[in-house]
Amino acid sequence: MGKSVGPGRKARRGAHVKLSDVAKKVGVSPITISRALRNPEIVSEDLREIILRTVSEMGYIPNLAARALAGRHNGVVGVITPALHQYGFADLMIGIETRFRDTEFTVQYSSTLHHGEGEAGLLKSFLTQKPAGVIIAGAESYSDLLPLIGNAACPIAHITDLSQEPEKLVVGLDHHAAGAEPTRFLLSRGYERIGFIGRGGDVRSRRRIQGYEAAMREAGRFNPDLVIGGDAASRIGLGRELFSRLLQRVPDIDAAFAQSDELALGVLIECKARGIRVPEDVGICGFNDLEFSSFTEPTLTTVHLPRYDIGYRVADMLLRAIRDEPPGEDKVNCGFSIIPRGSTR
């Protein structure tokens, strides 16, 4: 026997509220409500305020599937990324979110957890829902993605290493150069036996390793024993472990270029534990310019990436494409900069 709702109890708020219910209460047509929710700027400020207040009071939740059936898209922008948990991605997300704030679009994220084979599946999943657009933020490979991108009904923008395939709606940087230039910087400061710490787990990391190797070969200083990688739950702990192993391989190592600031911090901690002077005995350069890198002792030399700007610009590119506006530029190199601090001479 079904349970009835007693006189002292209310039905669950918003459980069966339809667009027509909101329209009836406001005193306008359902299509006016629908259009106002998709494009708030098309109605007067007073009416917009009434509609939004009524939607909030009644607990109306738009049906994205119905919206997709009725129009070109469901109002969602999908973002596919290798990882949501890494510090460096936060600034990227803030840039994306800032650009889409005060628009009619909602942003949804999905992570491959660095499993490149899952990229095509995630893109298919988004595309079946008729999104307004998709941002692919750091694909490992485009071999399975390009056919899907070519047949997609919505625009797709990309954050890439600039050596990768997409030529339109692309924001990125040259990670080979981002490996080579910091290595040359360390060489210019008088360091000679420069270790590279961090594995090539994705295309961007591998490109940085290749850049490091190219710069070391140019200087006649390359030694494969100076390159080391590995995995661990703690990136800081991994930095300590890898630097310890490097010291066993090459006892007279005099610098370390780490794939991340967390790894670089681990190197710094291990040096202090061993009584190794930084930067006199060993120089350290990190990557990403995370907030803590300017507060360590000594402060960390690092490579700064304009992560917020990258996120904002790729979102702006996509938004323009969704609205059929000129993109400005098809492919943008956001570059990088070396931030010299106390961990290098």
XYZ file of C-alpha atoms in Angstrom:
345
model
C 0.000 0.000 0.000
C 1.482 3.354 -1.044
C 2.379 5.992 1.501
C 0.388 9.232 1.396
C 1.789 12.609 2.189
C 0.147 13.799 5.397
C -1.229 17.306 5.859
C 1.771 18.278 7.955
C 4.290 17.181 5.333
C 5.238 18.774 2.050
C 6.015 16.952 -1.166
C 9.712 16.919 -1.979
C 10.662 20.406 -3.216
C 11.036 20.536 -6.974
C 10.219 16.846 -7.432
C 7.627 17.388 -10.193
C 8.019 21.054 -11.080
C 7.706 21.520 -14.841
C 8.616 24.451 -17.052
C 4.916 25.116 -17.565
C 4.450 25.401 -13.773
C 7.102 28.124 -13.594
C 5.579 29.894 -16.615
C 2.101 29.819 -15.058
C 3.327 31.338 -11.800
C 5.295 34.089 -13.575
C 2.459 34.744 -16.030
C 4.406 34.242 -19.263
C 4.655 31.461 -21.832
C 6.905 28.392 -21.264
C 8.990 29.374 -24.303
C 9.740 32.734 -22.647
C 10.991 30.936 -19.526
C 13.071 28.555 -21.646
C 14.641 31.346 -23.657
C 15.317 33.427 -20.536
C 17.153 30.532 -18.881
C 19.263 29.874 -21.996
C 19.946 33.531 -22.832
C 19.160 35.775 -19.815
C 20.124 38.917 -21.710
C 17.119 38.651 -24.079
C 14.578 39.586 -21.382
C 14.311 42.732 -19.291
C 16.203 42.928 -16.021
C 12.964 43.028 -13.980
C 11.494 39.967 -15.721
C 14.791 38.113 -15.461
C 14.875 38.734 -11.717
C 11.290 37.451 -11.324
C 11.999 34.333 -13.397
C 15.207 33.462 -11.551
C 13.564 34.032 -8.163
C 10.583 31.856 -9.129
C 12.829 29.093 -10.474
C 14.747 29.146 -7.184
C 11.633 29.190 -5.006
C 9.948 26.343 -6.898
C 13.119 24.287 -7.221
C 12.784 23.882 -10.987
C 15.662 21.919 -12.563
C 16.057 22.261 -16.361
C 15.973 18.967 -18.262
C 19.216 18.996 -20.266
C 18.142 16.013 -22.352
C 14.938 17.802 -23.339
C 16.922 20.957 -24.075
C 19.227 18.976 -26.362
C 16.256 17.494 -28.224
C 14.668 20.902 -28.637
C 17.820 22.745 -29.735
C 21.330 22.414 -31.079
C 22.877 21.446 -27.732
C 22.234 20.813 -24.050
C 24.041 23.922 -22.779
C 26.973 21.948 -21.335
C 30.670 22.355 -22.148
C 32.625 19.162 -21.482
C 36.280 19.246 -20.377
C 38.409 16.092 -20.704
C 41.658 16.157 -18.731
C 44.333 13.636 -17.699
C 43.885 14.472 -13.998
C 41.757 16.698 -11.798
C 43.721 16.070 -8.596
C 47.008 17.718 -9.576
C 47.805 21.199 -8.249
C 48.671 22.546 -11.671
C 45.205 21.885 -13.071
C 43.444 24.139 -10.543
C 44.562 27.388 -12.214
C 43.566 25.987 -15.602
C 40.061 25.242 -14.296
C 39.764 28.713 -12.784
C 40.591 30.226 -16.188
C 37.984 28.055 -17.918
C 35.345 28.736 -15.262
C 36.001 32.488 -15.295
C 35.375 32.719 -19.037
C 32.138 30.729 -18.906
C 30.823 32.524 -15.833
C 27.882 34.803 -16.656
C 27.192 32.867 -19.863
C 24.392 30.368 -20.444
C 26.795 27.419 -20.350
C 27.607 24.912 -17.617
C 31.053 23.257 -17.427
C 31.428 19.534 -16.678
C 34.759 17.737 -16.152
C 35.881 14.188 -16.773
C 39.328 12.711 -16.097
C 41.205 9.876 -17.801
C 43.513 9.499 -14.756
C 46.406 9.477 -17.253
C 45.006 6.453 -19.123
C 45.305 7.591 -22.724
C 43.216 4.697 -24.014
C 40.171 6.155 -22.227
C 40.240 9.487 -24.065
C 38.131 8.389 -27.039
C 35.531 6.787 -24.760
C 35.118 9.964 -22.721
C 34.799 12.083 -25.860
C 32.144 9.688 -27.255
C 30.270 9.881 -23.964
C 30.191 13.675 -24.081
C 29.220 13.794 -27.770
C 26.221 11.481 -27.284
C 24.769 14.103 -24.921
C 24.831 16.887 -27.561
C 27.132 19.288 -25.678
C 27.588 22.888 -26.725
C 31.318 22.163 -27.074
C 34.226 20.184 -25.661
C 37.710 21.110 -24.432
C 40.336 18.363 -24.617
C 42.902 19.499 -22.073
C 46.021 17.440 -22.681
C 45.349 14.386 -24.865
C 48.004 11.708 -24.962
C 47.265 10.735 -28.567
C 44.957 11.986 -31.291
C 44.948 8.803 -33.389
C 41.548 7.678 -32.050
C 40.257 11.186 -31.392
C 40.603 12.768 -34.854
C 37.784 10.728 -36.500
C 35.436 11.658 -33.650
C 36.487 15.312 -33.811
C 35.982 15.394 -37.576
C 32.398 14.123 -37.263
C 31.429 16.041 -34.122
C 28.351 18.263 -34.313
C 29.896 20.765 -31.890
C 33.215 22.662 -31.822
C 36.112 21.050 -29.957
C 39.022 23.084 -28.555
C 42.386 21.796 -27.379
C 45.171 22.384 -24.880
C 48.194 20.618 -26.368
C 51.880 20.377 -26.885
C 52.232 22.348 -30.107
C 53.765 19.341 -31.883
C 50.419 17.517 -31.741
C 47.936 17.253 -34.600
C 45.130 19.800 -34.080
C 45.587 23.029 -36.012
C 42.392 24.871 -35.045
C 41.063 26.032 -31.672
C 44.398 25.199 -30.038
C 46.133 26.794 -27.046
C 49.388 25.329 -25.800
C 53.143 25.545 -25.657
C 56.292 23.874 -26.918
C 57.233 21.404 -24.172
C 60.461 20.466 -25.968
C 61.588 24.069 -25.546
C 60.278 24.005 -21.958
C 62.754 21.190 -21.292
C 65.669 22.609 -23.266
C 65.658 26.234 -22.060
C 65.729 25.530 -18.295
C 68.584 23.064 -18.936
C 70.510 25.751 -20.815
C 69.766 28.136 -17.949
C 71.341 25.714 -15.450
C 74.344 25.250 -17.738
C 74.731 29.040 -17.970
C 74.928 29.194 -14.157
C 77.950 26.913 -14.161
C 76.274 23.567 -13.456
C 77.564 20.673 -15.559
C 76.232 17.339 -14.280
C 72.519 18.128 -14.397
C 70.113 15.345 -13.503
C 66.601 15.122 -14.914
C 64.071 13.887 -12.349
C 60.657 12.551 -13.343
C 59.353 9.963 -15.739
C 57.953 10.622 -19.211
C 54.441 9.514 -18.317
C 52.700 11.586 -20.992
C 53.536 13.285 -24.273
C 54.298 16.631 -22.606
C 56.713 15.075 -20.091
C 58.443 13.074 -22.820
C 58.885 16.206 -24.901
C 60.537 17.958 -21.937
C 62.915 15.015 -21.462
C 63.802 15.228 -25.161
C 64.443 18.965 -24.805
C 66.686 18.376 -21.790
C 68.645 15.710 -23.654
C 69.057 17.939 -26.718
C 70.426 20.808 -24.605
C 72.810 18.506 -22.719
C 74.082 16.964 -25.965
C 74.651 20.467 -27.379
C 76.869 21.177 -24.375
C 78.618 17.798 -24.610
C 77.278 16.925 -21.131
C 74.635 14.255 -21.754
C 74.863 11.103 -19.659
C 71.869 8.677 -19.638
C 72.596 7.873 -15.986
C 71.514 11.421 -15.136
C 67.894 10.737 -16.219
C 65.707 9.001 -13.646
C 61.985 8.437 -13.113
C 59.561 6.474 -10.987
C 56.185 6.392 -9.250
C 55.063 6.961 -5.679
C 51.984 8.106 -3.773
C 53.828 11.239 -2.629
C 55.476 13.351 -5.292
C 57.629 15.029 -2.650
C 58.704 11.660 -1.291
C 59.435 10.491 -4.826
C 61.686 13.512 -5.345
C 63.733 12.527 -2.298
C 63.956 8.900 -3.410
C 64.943 9.655 -7.010
C 67.602 12.163 -5.995
C 69.064 9.612 -3.556
C 69.272 7.089 -6.388
C 70.881 9.687 -8.650
C 73.557 10.344 -6.030
C 74.365 6.633 -6.020
C 74.673 6.623 -9.819
C 76.482 9.952 -10.218
C 77.989 11.041 -6.849
C 79.283 14.326 -8.256
C 75.928 15.469 -9.679
C 75.691 19.240 -9.243
C 72.135 20.125 -10.348
C 68.643 18.681 -10.697
C 65.901 19.698 -13.129
C 62.627 18.217 -11.849
C 59.418 17.602 -13.806
C 57.388 19.341 -11.095
C 57.821 21.649 -8.132
C 56.745 18.817 -5.807
C 59.621 16.667 -7.047
C 61.967 19.642 -6.734
C 60.860 20.165 -3.141
C 61.696 16.530 -2.440
C 65.183 17.102 -3.858
C 65.606 20.189 -1.662
C 64.532 18.262 1.460
C 66.948 15.410 0.660
C 69.803 17.874 0.151
C 69.122 19.454 3.547
C 68.957 16.015 5.178
C 72.369 15.154 3.724
C 73.999 18.500 4.456
C 74.309 19.331 0.757
C 74.348 23.088 0.220
C 71.792 24.564 -2.186
C 72.643 26.301 -4.494
C 76.408 26.096 -3.901
C 76.832 22.303 -4.163
C 73.628 21.438 -6.032
C 71.302 23.681 -7.998
C 67.600 22.828 -8.250
C 65.016 23.849 -10.844
C 61.360 22.821 -10.648
C 58.470 23.079 -13.086
C 55.012 24.718 -12.800
C 55.762 27.602 -10.367
C 53.320 26.417 -7.717
C 52.569 28.782 -4.840
C 54.884 27.141 -2.301
C 57.937 27.455 -4.568
C 58.414 31.090 -3.576
C 58.252 30.255 0.163
C 60.770 27.404 0.528
C 64.234 28.001 1.969
C 65.958 28.659 -0.306
C 63.175 29.607 -2.699
C 62.825 27.359 -5.753
C 63.932 28.323 -9.228
C 61.190 27.030 -11.504
C 59.456 27.220 -14.880
C 56.290 29.302 -14.909
C 53.379 28.290 -17.148
C 50.510 30.788 -17.600
C 47.945 28.158 -16.594
C 45.085 30.569 -15.868
C 45.648 32.325 -19.195
C 45.738 28.997 -21.048
C 42.401 27.978 -19.513
C 40.793 31.358 -20.152
C 41.982 31.580 -23.756
C 40.924 28.066 -24.748
C 37.502 28.688 -23.186
C 37.217 31.981 -25.073
C 38.145 30.248 -28.337
C 35.479 27.608 -27.773
C 32.840 30.141 -26.755
C 33.450 32.134 -29.932
C 33.156 28.954 -32.014
C 29.879 27.978 -30.309
C 28.502 31.444 -31.065
C 29.803 31.320 -34.666
C 32.113 34.275 -34.005
C 35.621 34.646 -35.503
C 38.164 32.865 -33.232
C 40.850 35.566 -33.507
C 43.681 33.027 -33.722
C 43.454 29.335 -34.626
C 46.563 28.284 -32.697
C 48.085 30.162 -29.745
C 51.493 29.548 -28.170
C 51.182 30.746 -24.557
C 54.866 30.120 -23.886
C 56.637 29.802 -20.528
C 59.198 31.677 -18.463
C 62.063 30.710 -16.162
C 61.785 32.191 -12.660
C 65.309 32.351 -11.115
C 65.240 32.085 -7.331
C 67.501 31.022 -4.475
C 67.938 27.356 -5.406
C 70.308 28.202 -8.288
C 73.452 30.305 -8.410
